[in-house]
PDB file of C-alpha atoms in Angstrom:
ATOM      1  CA  MET A   1     119.782  98.097  87.701  1.00 34.00           C
ATOM      2  CA  THR A   2     121.947  95.530  89.508  1.00 39.00           C
ATOM      3  CA  GLU A   3     120.471  93.380  92.290  1.00 49.00           C
ATOM      4  CA  GLU A   4     121.516  94.451  95.781  1.00 61.00           C
ATOM      5  CA  LYS A   5     123.993  92.057  97.369  1.00 78.00           C
ATOM      6  CA  GLN A   6     122.948  90.015 100.371  1.00 90.00           C
ATOM      7  CA  ARG A   7     124.756  91.285 103.469  1.00 92.00           C
ATOM      8  CA  ILE A   8     126.450  88.986 105.989  1.00 96.00           C
ATOM      9  CA  LEU A   9     127.762  90.180 109.345  1.00 96.00           C
ATOM     10  CA  ILE A  10     130.620  88.079 110.752  1.00 97.00           C
ATOM     11  CA  VAL A  11     131.083  88.543 114.508  1.00 96.00           C
ATOM     12  CA  GLU A  12     134.338  86.707 115.239  1.00 95.00           C
ATOM     13  CA  ASP A  13     137.368  87.678 117.334  1.00 93.00           C
ATOM     14  CA  ASP A  14     139.685  85.081 115.766  1.00 94.00           C
ATOM     15  CA  LEU A  15     141.221  87.190 113.009  1.00 95.00           C
ATOM     16  CA  ASP A  16     142.370  84.207 110.964  1.00 95.00           C
ATOM     17  CA  ILE A  17     138.851  82.785 110.815  1.00 95.00           C
ATOM     18  CA  ALA A  18     137.344  86.219 110.213  1.00 96.00           C
ATOM     19  CA  ASP A  19     139.760  86.915 107.335  1.00 96.00           C
ATOM     20  CA  MET A  20     139.068  83.533 105.769  1.00 96.00           C
ATOM     21  CA  LEU A  21     135.271  83.922 105.987  1.00 96.00           C
ATOM     22  CA  ASN A  22     135.443  87.485 104.715  1.00 96.00           C
ATOM     23  CA  ALA A  23     137.425  86.432 101.645  1.00 96.00           C
ATOM     24  CA  TYR A  24     135.327  83.328 100.992  1.00 96.00           C
ATOM     25  CA  PHE A  25     131.887  84.952 101.169  1.00 96.00           C
ATOM     26  CA  THR A  26     133.026  88.060  99.278  1.00 95.00           C
ATOM     27  CA  VAL A  27     134.088  85.819  96.401  1.00 95.00           C
ATOM     28  CA  GLN A  28     130.673  84.114  96.633  1.00 93.00           C
ATOM     29  CA  GLY A  29     129.047  87.469  95.882  1.00 93.00           C
ATOM     30  CA  TYR A  30     127.961  88.574  99.359  1.00 94.00           C
ATOM     31  CA  GLU A  31     128.575  91.936 100.977  1.00 94.00           C
ATOM     32  CA  VAL A  32     130.488  91.211 104.189  1.00 96.00           C
ATOM     33  CA  GLN A  33     130.638  93.243 107.401  1.00 95.00           C
ATOM     34  CA  ARG A  34     132.940  92.340 110.275  1.00 96.00           C
ATOM     35  CA  ALA A  35     132.949  92.844 114.022  1.00 96.00           C
ATOM     36  CA  GLU A  36     135.389  91.510 116.624  1.00 95.00           C
ATOM     37  CA  SER A  37     133.225  91.712 119.753  1.00 95.00           C
ATOM     38  CA  GLY A  38     129.622  91.395 120.848  1.00 93.00           C
ATOM     39  CA  GLU A  39     129.122  95.128 121.378  1.00 94.00           C
ATOM     40  CA  THR A  40     130.623  96.106 118.013  1.00 95.00           C
ATOM     41  CA  GLY A  41     128.471  93.401 116.411  1.00 94.00           C
ATOM     42  CA  LEU A  42     125.338  94.940 117.909  1.00 94.00           C
ATOM     43  CA  GLU A  43     126.462  98.408 116.776  1.00 93.00           C
ATOM     44  CA  ALA A  44     127.064  97.085 113.257  1.00 93.00           C
ATOM     45  CA  CYS A  45     123.529  95.642 113.206  1.00 91.00           C
ATOM     46  CA  ARG A  46     122.028  98.952 114.270  1.00 88.00           C
ATOM     47  CA  ALA A  47     124.011 100.875 111.653  1.00 87.00           C
ATOM     48  CA  HIS A  48     123.372  98.552 108.685  1.00 88.00           C
ATOM     49  CA  LEU A  49     120.942  95.692 109.138  1.00 88.00           C
ATOM     50  CA  PRO A  50     122.520  92.493 107.796  1.00 92.00           C
ATOM     51  CA  GLY A  51     120.600  89.760 106.052  1.00 90.00           C
ATOM     52  CA  LEU A  52     122.343  87.115 108.166  1.00 93.00           C
ATOM     53  CA  ILE A  53     124.774  86.920 111.111  1.00 94.00           C
ATOM     54  CA  ILE A  54     127.600  84.414 111.602  1.00 95.00           C
ATOM     55  CA  LEU A  55     128.190  84.662 115.336  1.00 93.00           C
ATOM     56  CA  ASP A  56     130.993  83.224 117.435  1.00 91.00           C
ATOM     57  CA  ALA A  57     129.698  81.852 120.720  1.00 86.00           C
ATOM     58  CA  LEU A  58     132.824  82.912 122.661  1.00 86.00           C
ATOM     59  CA  LEU A  59     133.617  86.613 122.326  1.00 91.00           C
ATOM     60  CA  PRO A  60     135.893  88.817 124.466  1.00 90.00           C
ATOM     61  CA  ASP A  61     133.075  90.889 125.983  1.00 91.00           C
ATOM     62  CA  LEU A  62     129.552  89.534 125.555  1.00 87.00           C
ATOM     63  CA  ASP A  63     129.172  85.894 124.698  1.00 81.00           C
ATOM     64  CA  GLY A  64     127.346  85.083 121.490  1.00 83.00           C
ATOM     65  CA  TYR A  65     124.226  83.918 123.322  1.00 81.00           C
ATOM     66  CA  GLU A  66     123.835  87.275 125.052  1.00 86.00           C
ATOM     67  CA  VAL A  67     124.246  88.980 121.676  1.00 88.00           C
ATOM     68  CA  ALA A  68     121.497  86.744 120.275  1.00 86.00           C
ATOM     69  CA  ARG A  69     119.195  87.573 123.199  1.00 83.00           C
ATOM     70  CA  ARG A  70     119.611  91.298 122.622  1.00 87.00           C
ATOM     71  CA  LEU A  71     119.008  90.921 118.900  1.00 85.00           C
ATOM     72  CA  ARG A  72     115.797  88.990 119.571  1.00 78.00           C
ATOM     73  CA  GLN A  73     114.576  91.740 121.893  1.00 79.00           C
ATOM     74  CA  ASN A  74     114.762  94.291 119.062  1.00 76.00           C
ATOM     75  CA  GLU A  75     111.744  94.096 116.745  1.00 66.00           C
ATOM     76  CA  GLU A  76     113.728  95.374 113.768  1.00 73.00           C
ATOM     77  CA  MET A  77     116.395  92.674 114.214  1.00 80.00           C
ATOM     78  CA  LEU A  78     114.069  89.865 115.297  1.00 73.00           C
ATOM     79  CA  GLY A  79     113.975  88.095 111.955  1.00 75.00           C
ATOM     80  CA  ILE A  80     117.687  88.155 111.109  1.00 86.00           C
ATOM     81  CA  PRO A  81     118.977  84.563 110.753  1.00 88.00           C
ATOM     82  CA  ILE A  82     121.842  83.680 113.115  1.00 90.00           C
ATOM     83  CA  ILE A  83     124.361  80.884 112.592  1.00 90.00           C
ATOM     84  CA  PHE A  84     126.478  80.018 115.648  1.00 87.00           C
ATOM     85  CA  LEU A  85     130.125  78.981 115.646  1.00 89.00           C
ATOM     86  CA  ASN A  86     131.165  77.229 118.837  1.00 82.00           C
ATOM     87  CA  ASP A  87     134.707  76.401 120.046  1.00 74.00           C
ATOM     88  CA  ASP A  88     133.696  73.604 122.407  1.00 63.00           C
ATOM     89  CA  GLY A  89     133.143  71.001 119.698  1.00 54.00           C
ATOM     90  CA  GLU A  90     129.677  70.226 121.060  1.00 52.00           C
ATOM     91  CA  CYS A  91     126.289  71.879 120.774  1.00 50.00           C
ATOM     92  CA  PRO A  92     125.730  73.613 124.149  1.00 51.00           C
ATOM     93  CA  GLU A  93     122.501  73.352 126.132  1.00 49.00           C
ATOM     94  CA  LEU A  94     121.894  77.067 125.824  1.00 49.00           C
ATOM     95  CA  TYR A  95     121.779  76.736 122.044  1.00 49.00           C
ATOM     96  CA  HIS A  96     118.794  74.378 122.380  1.00 48.00           C
ATOM     97  CA  VAL A  97     116.995  76.970 124.484  1.00 44.00           C
ATOM     98  CA  LEU A  98     117.603  79.667 121.888  1.00 49.00           C
ATOM     99  CA  LYS A  99     117.171  77.400 118.869  1.00 48.00           C
ATOM    100  CA  PRO A 100     113.659  78.617 117.847  1.00 46.00           C
ATOM    101  CA  GLY A 101     115.266  81.956 116.988  1.00 48.00           C
ATOM    102  CA  LEU A 102     118.432  80.557 115.411  1.00 60.00           C
ATOM    103  CA  ASP A 103     119.205  79.043 112.042  1.00 68.00           C
ATOM    104  CA  GLY A 104     122.284  76.895 112.392  1.00 78.00           C
ATOM    105  CA  PHE A 105     125.177  75.668 114.491  1.00 81.00           C
ATOM    106  CA  LEU A 106     128.703  74.576 113.583  1.00 85.00           C
ATOM    107  CA  ALA A 107     131.402  73.370 115.949  1.00 85.00           C
ATOM    108  CA  LYS A 108     134.968  74.465 115.269  1.00 87.00           C
ATOM    109  CA  PRO A 109     136.887  73.373 113.335  1.00 88.00           C
ATOM    110  CA  PHE A 110     134.333  73.337 110.499  1.00 90.00           C
ATOM    111  CA  ARG A 111     134.330  73.024 106.727  1.00 91.00           C
ATOM    112  CA  VAL A 112     133.568  76.324 105.086  1.00 93.00           C
ATOM    113  CA  GLN A 113     131.416  74.469 102.547  1.00 92.00           C
ATOM    114  CA  ASP A 114     129.156  73.330 105.396  1.00 90.00           C
ATOM    115  CA  LEU A 115     128.844  76.905 106.594  1.00 92.00           C
ATOM    116  CA  ARG A 116     128.026  78.034 103.076  1.00 92.00           C
ATOM    117  CA  SER A 117     125.209  75.449 102.916  1.00 90.00           C
ATOM    118  CA  LEU A 118     123.719  76.819 106.142  1.00 89.00           C
ATOM    119  CA  VAL A 119     123.984  80.370 104.836  1.00 91.00           C
ATOM    120  CA  THR A 120     122.301  79.456 101.545  1.00 89.00           C
ATOM    121  CA  CYS A 121     119.439  77.650 103.320  1.00 85.00           C
ATOM    122  CA  ALA A 122     118.919  80.552 105.726  1.00 85.00           C
ATOM    123  CA  PHE A 123     118.667  83.101 102.908  1.00 85.00           C
ATOM    124  CA  GLN A 124     116.279  80.827 101.005  1.00 79.00           C
ATOM    125  CA  GLN A 125     114.071  80.514 104.065  1.00 74.00           C
ATOM    126  CA  THR A 126     114.094  84.291 104.485  1.00 75.00           C
ATOM    127  CA  ARG A 127     112.929  84.748 100.896  1.00 72.00           C
ATOM    128  CA  GLN A 128     110.138  82.210 101.451  1.00 66.00           C
ATOM    129  CA  ASN A 129     109.037  84.007 104.604  1.00 65.00           C
ATOM    130  CA  LEU A 130     108.795  87.277 102.685  1.00 67.00           C
ATOM    131  CA  LEU A 131     106.436  85.554 100.255  1.00 76.00           C
ATOM    132  CA  ALA A 132     104.231  84.194 103.053  1.00 81.00           C
ATOM    133  CA  HIS A 133     101.441  85.877 104.980  1.00 87.00           C
ATOM    134  CA  PRO A 134     102.925  86.975 108.340  1.00 83.00           C
ATOM    135  CA  VAL A 135     100.017  85.558 110.355  1.00 88.00           C
ATOM    136  CA  THR A 136      98.852  82.411 108.522  1.00 90.00           C
ATOM    137  CA  HIS A 137     102.169  81.632 106.760  1.00 86.00           C
ATOM    138  CA  LEU A 138     100.196  80.807 103.622  1.00 91.00           C
ATOM    139  CA  PRO A 139     101.478  81.990 100.228  1.00 90.00           C
ATOM    140  CA  GLN A 140     100.775  85.543  99.092  1.00 89.00           C
ATOM    141  CA  GLY A 141     102.077  87.798  96.336  1.00 88.00           C
ATOM    142  CA  ASN A 142     104.044  86.171  93.516  1.00 86.00           C
ATOM    143  CA  PRO A 143     103.279  82.511  94.386  1.00 88.00           C
ATOM    144  CA  VAL A 144      99.558  83.297  94.299  1.00 93.00           C
ATOM    145  CA  ASP A 145      99.922  85.168  91.004  1.00 93.00           C
ATOM    146  CA  GLU A 146     101.790  82.218  89.514  1.00 91.00           C
ATOM    147  CA  ARG A 147      99.078  79.757  90.538  1.00 94.00           C
ATOM    148  CA  LEU A 148      96.261  81.992  89.318  1.00 96.00           C
ATOM    149  CA  GLY A 149      98.144  82.407  86.050  1.00 95.00           C
ATOM    150  CA  THR A 150      97.831  78.679  85.384  1.00 94.00           C
ATOM    151  CA  CYS A 151      94.035  79.128  85.179  1.00 94.00           C
ATOM    152  CA  LEU A 152      94.219  81.471  82.194  1.00 94.00           C
ATOM    153  CA  GLY A 153      92.908  79.934  78.997  1.00 90.00           C
ATOM    154  CA  ARG A 154      91.719  76.769  80.783  1.00 91.00           C
ATOM    155  CA  MET A 155      88.329  75.446  81.835  1.00 92.00           C
ATOM    156  CA  ASP A 156      89.296  72.960  84.562  1.00 93.00           C
ATOM    157  CA  TRP A 157      89.368  75.252  87.603  1.00 95.00           C
ATOM    158  CA  VAL A 158      87.154  76.767  90.255  1.00 96.00           C
ATOM    159  CA  ILE A 159      88.307  79.389  92.757  1.00 97.00           C
ATOM    160  CA  LEU A 160      86.737  79.640  96.192  1.00 96.00           C
ATOM    161  CA  LEU A 161      87.053  82.982  97.968  1.00 96.00           C
ATOM    162  CA  ILE A 162      86.805  82.766 101.752  1.00 96.00           C
ATOM    163  CA  SER A 163      86.812  85.679 104.158  1.00 93.00           C
ATOM    164  CA  LEU A 164      85.824  86.510 107.717  1.00 89.00           C
ATOM    165  CA  VAL A 165      83.036  89.061 107.983  1.00 88.00           C
ATOM    166  CA  ASN A 166      83.455  91.709 110.696  1.00 89.00           C
ATOM    167  CA  LEU A 167      87.076  90.819 111.407  1.00 91.00           C
ATOM    168  CA  GLU A 168      88.019  94.493 111.747  1.00 90.00           C
ATOM    169  CA  ARG A 169      85.170  95.078 114.227  1.00 87.00           C
ATOM    170  CA  PHE A 170      86.479  92.083 116.170  1.00 90.00           C
ATOM    171  CA  ARG A 171      90.015  93.518 116.006  1.00 90.00           C
ATOM    172  CA  THR A 172      88.870  96.898 117.319  1.00 89.00           C
ATOM    173  CA  THR A 173      87.091  95.259 120.253  1.00 88.00           C
ATOM    174  CA  TYR A 174      89.583  92.561 121.228  1.00 89.00           C
ATOM    175  CA  GLY A 175      92.898  93.707 119.799  1.00 91.00           C
ATOM    176  CA  ASP A 176      95.421  92.506 117.254  1.00 90.00           C
ATOM    177  CA  VAL A 177      96.474  89.338 119.070  1.00 90.00           C
ATOM    178  CA  MET A 178      92.985  87.813 119.209  1.00 92.00           C
ATOM    179  CA  ALA A 179      92.153  88.932 115.667  1.00 92.00           C
ATOM    180  CA  ASP A 180      95.381  87.438 114.322  1.00 92.00           C
ATOM    181  CA  ASP A 181      94.694  84.226 116.232  1.00 92.00           C
ATOM    182  CA  ALA A 182      91.264  83.998 114.599  1.00 92.00           C
ATOM    183  CA  LEU A 183      92.711  84.543 111.121  1.00 94.00           C
ATOM    184  CA  ARG A 184      95.499  82.027 111.763  1.00 92.00           C
ATOM    185  CA  VAL A 185      93.114  79.318 112.964  1.00 93.00           C
ATOM    186  CA  VAL A 186      90.742  79.881 110.051  1.00 95.00           C
ATOM    187  CA  GLY A 187      93.635  79.537 107.599  1.00 94.00           C
ATOM    188  CA  ARG A 188      94.763  76.321 109.271  1.00 92.00           C
ATOM    189  CA  MET A 189      91.239  74.873 109.259  1.00 94.00           C
ATOM    190  CA  ILE A 190      90.751  75.646 105.567  1.00 95.00           C
ATOM    191  CA  ARG A 191      94.106  74.061 104.757  1.00 92.00           C
ATOM    192  CA  ASP A 192      93.428  70.974 106.888  1.00 91.00           C
ATOM    193  CA  THR A 193      89.999  70.490 105.300  1.00 93.00           C
ATOM    194  CA  MET A 194      91.491  70.851 101.827  1.00 92.00           C
ATOM    195  CA  LEU A 195      94.234  68.293 102.510  1.00 89.00           C
ATOM    196  CA  ALA A 196      91.919  65.865 104.327  1.00 88.00           C
ATOM    197  CA  SER A 197      89.763  65.705 101.226  1.00 84.00           C
ATOM    198  CA  GLY A 198      92.732  64.635  99.119  1.00 79.00           C
ATOM    199  CA  GLY A 199      93.437  68.035  97.638  1.00 75.00           C
ATOM    200  CA  THR A 200      97.129  67.547  96.916  1.00 79.00           C
ATOM    201  CA  GLN A 201      96.754  69.476  93.651  1.00 88.00           C
ATOM    202  CA  ASP A 202      94.673  72.268  95.214  1.00 94.00           C
ATOM    203  CA  PHE A 203      96.227  75.601  96.172  1.00 95.00           C
ATOM    204  CA  LEU A 204      95.458  77.871  99.134  1.00 95.00           C
ATOM    205  CA  GLY A 205      96.829  81.369  99.548  1.00 94.00           C
ATOM    206  CA  HIS A 206      95.962  85.026 100.197  1.00 95.00           C
ATOM    207  CA  LEU A 207      94.685  87.438  97.571  1.00 93.00           C
ATOM    208  CA  ASN A 208      94.994  90.164 100.190  1.00 90.00           C
ATOM    209  CA  ALA A 209      95.616  90.291 103.932  1.00 86.00           C
ATOM    210  CA  THR A 210      92.251  88.790 104.939  1.00 89.00           C
ATOM    211  CA  LEU A 211      90.940  87.135 101.763  1.00 94.00           C
ATOM    212  CA  PHE A 212      91.757  83.465 101.148  1.00 96.00           C
ATOM    213  CA  VAL A 213      91.721  81.988  97.646  1.00 96.00           C
ATOM    214  CA  LEU A 214      91.444  78.248  97.130  1.00 97.00           C
ATOM    215  CA  VAL A 215      92.061  77.003  93.601  1.00 96.00           C
ATOM    216  CA  THR A 216      90.518  73.588  93.025  1.00 96.00           C
ATOM    217  CA  SER A 217      88.845  71.510  90.312  1.00 94.00           C
ATOM    218  CA  PRO A 218      85.170  71.556  89.216  1.00 94.00           C
ATOM    219  CA  ASP A 219      84.542  68.072  90.590  1.00 93.00           C
ATOM    220  CA  ARG A 220      85.817  69.009  94.068  1.00 92.00           C
ATOM    221  CA  TYR A 221      84.642  72.509  94.787  1.00 91.00           C
ATOM    222  CA  ALA A 222      81.055  71.761  95.913  1.00 93.00           C
ATOM    223  CA  SER A 223      82.084  69.293  98.623  1.00 93.00           C
ATOM    224  CA  LEU A 224      85.019  71.504  99.658  1.00 94.00           C
ATOM    225  CA  ARG A 225      82.747  74.506 100.006  1.00 94.00           C
ATOM    226  CA  GLU A 226      80.270  72.529 102.106  1.00 94.00           C
ATOM    227  CA  ASN A 227      82.922  70.985 104.350  1.00 94.00           C
ATOM    228  CA  ILE A 228      84.813  74.238 104.907  1.00 94.00           C
ATOM    229  CA  GLY A 229      81.624  76.166 105.593  1.00 93.00           C
ATOM    230  CA  SER A 230      80.313  73.577 108.025  1.00 92.00           C
ATOM    231  CA  ARG A 231      83.563  73.319 109.935  1.00 91.00           C
ATOM    232  CA  LEU A 232      84.206  77.059 110.235  1.00 91.00           C
ATOM    233  CA  GLU A 233      80.663  78.143 111.058  1.00 85.00           C
ATOM    234  CA  GLN A 234      80.635  75.757 114.008  1.00 84.00           C
ATOM    235  CA  SER A 235      83.875  77.252 115.321  1.00 88.00           C
ATOM    236  CA  LEU A 236      83.571  81.020 114.965  1.00 87.00           C
ATOM    237  CA  GLU A 237      81.859  81.645 118.303  1.00 84.00           C
ATOM    238  CA  TYR A 238      84.810  80.108 120.149  1.00 87.00           C
ATOM    239  CA  PHE A 239      87.036  83.016 119.118  1.00 89.00           C
ATOM    240  CA  TYR A 240      85.054  85.175 121.589  1.00 88.00           C
ATOM    241  CA  PRO A 241      85.507  85.186 125.363  1.00 86.00           C
ATOM    242  CA  ILE A 242      82.726  83.101 126.952  1.00 82.00           C
ATOM    243  CA  LYS A 243      81.122  86.147 128.556  1.00 81.00           C
ATOM    244  CA  ASP A 244      80.714  87.861 125.165  1.00 82.00           C
ATOM    245  CA  ARG A 245      79.513  85.031 122.943  1.00 75.00           C
ATOM    246  CA  ARG A 246      75.810  85.693 123.445  1.00 72.00           C
ATOM    247  CA  GLN A 247      76.217  89.460 123.170  1.00 70.00           C
ATOM    248  CA  TYR A 248      77.953  89.222 119.791  1.00 63.00           C
ATOM    249  CA  ALA A 249      75.742  86.478 118.403  1.00 57.00           C
ATOM    250  CA  ARG A 250      73.454  89.052 116.785  1.00 57.00           C
ATOM    251  CA  LYS A 251      73.527  89.279 112.987  1.00 50.00           C
ATOM    252  CA  GLY A 252      75.742  92.063 111.699  1.00 53.00           C
ATOM    253  CA  MET A 253      77.959  92.179 114.777  1.00 61.00           C
ATOM    254  CA  SER A 254      79.595  88.780 115.109  1.00 81.00           C
ATOM    255  CA  LEU A 255      82.350  87.177 113.131  1.00 87.00           C
ATOM    256  CA  GLY A 256      80.878  85.470 110.118  1.00 87.00           C
ATOM    257  CA  LEU A 257      81.993  83.457 107.138  1.00 90.00           C
ATOM    258  CA  ARG A 258      81.644  84.575 103.558  1.00 92.00           C
ATOM    259  CA  MET A 259      82.321  82.228 100.673  1.00 94.00           C
ATOM    260  CA  ASP A 260      82.165  83.150  96.995  1.00 95.00           C
ATOM    261  CA  VAL A 261      83.085  81.261  93.869  1.00 95.00           C
ATOM    262  CA  LEU A 262      84.511  82.196  90.479  1.00 96.00           C
ATOM    263  CA  GLN A 263      84.749  79.779  87.559  1.00 94.00           C
ATOM    264  CA  PRO A 264      85.342  79.902  83.792  1.00 93.00           C
ATOM    265  CA  ALA A 265      81.611  80.222  83.125  1.00 92.00           C
ATOM    266  CA  ASP A 266      81.730  83.653  84.766  1.00 92.00           C
ATOM    267  CA  GLY A 267      83.873  85.116  81.991  1.00 86.00           C
ATOM    268  CA  ILE A 268      86.823  84.707  79.691  1.00 83.00           C
ATOM    269  CA  PHE A 269      90.009  85.669  81.504  1.00 91.00           C
ATOM    270  CA  THR A 270      93.058  86.175  79.313  1.00 91.00           C
ATOM    271  CA  THR A 271      95.219  88.185  81.707  1.00 94.00           C
ATOM    272  CA  LEU A 272      96.140  87.788  85.358  1.00 95.00           C
ATOM    273  CA  GLU A 273      94.992  91.335  86.086  1.00 93.00           C
ATOM    274  CA  ALA A 274      91.510  90.617  84.702  1.00 94.00           C
ATOM    275  CA  LEU A 275      91.213  87.440  86.765  1.00 95.00           C
ATOM    276  CA  LYS A 276      92.332  89.140  89.988  1.00 94.00           C
ATOM    277  CA  ASP A 277      89.984  92.082  89.388  1.00 94.00           C
ATOM    278  CA  ALA A 278      87.110  89.634  88.925  1.00 94.00           C
ATOM    279  CA  LEU A 279      88.017  87.850  92.157  1.00 95.00           C
ATOM    280  CA  LEU A 280      88.133  91.089  94.128  1.00 92.00           C
ATOM    281  CA  ASP A 281      84.871  92.294  92.612  1.00 92.00           C
ATOM    282  CA  ARG A 282      83.185  89.028  93.460  1.00 91.00           C
ATOM    283  CA  SER A 283      84.402  89.141  97.067  1.00 88.00           C
ATOM    284  CA  GLN A 284      83.116  92.707  97.497  1.00 83.00           C
ATOM    285  CA  GLU A 285      79.643  92.176  96.067  1.00 66.00           C
ATOM    286  CA  THR A 286      76.786  92.869  98.454  1.00 46.00           C
ATOM    287  CA  ILE A 287      75.648  89.766 100.263  1.00 43.00           C
TER     288      ILE A 287
END
């Protein structure tokens, strides 16, 4: 089975530039769509979502910035990288306003090699985002599997499993935004504690949506566990509105911290599947 080509949409009314970019990126192995106005560019996005958009700032109907605004208002198109081409020779003020949702800017005339570099970086960033947890932006999936795989057949590792107890109850009561904020802050605090302790060789990621795994060394795990536990347990009540903190401070109802540990002494792990199964079993054991 051949790998699906990455799709680029070029929204450009200058036919010479559009022809040149079409030919260049087709030769580079991309699938190229073209549109000559803002409206046809939006229609092309709706019909076949591109992986990236090269967007002229000055179009005959809608300007490129209005096209970008409309794209960012559509949840399905929100994450598509956009690279702007501008005729003015300078980066306009409006670009700086929109920049958090954009991925590059080139003033005309430009070198096509520079545009290619922006395109390559944008696609690489998209791939990295797909491998990151959407809330905490920590690694998940293949990067976690690769790091866990380095533990197989070795004795110099310890894995901490960290999860929030009653997160789904919290989500039901307060909604997705507050629950995601809690998970995001917990992930950041674990990471900051790990790095502050000199853990440049440690690894933090997600085994599943709400379960953190921290791979460290035997000489570090005890102090890491103590420091993480102390820091998080002092902070959990602040995720609640002030009026509800006392009400949800009863055991079994409030957000809580659960930390488990797996190490080579717990078994011989020769496959990634066996190690991951052991981690999940350990995290689900009755407290």
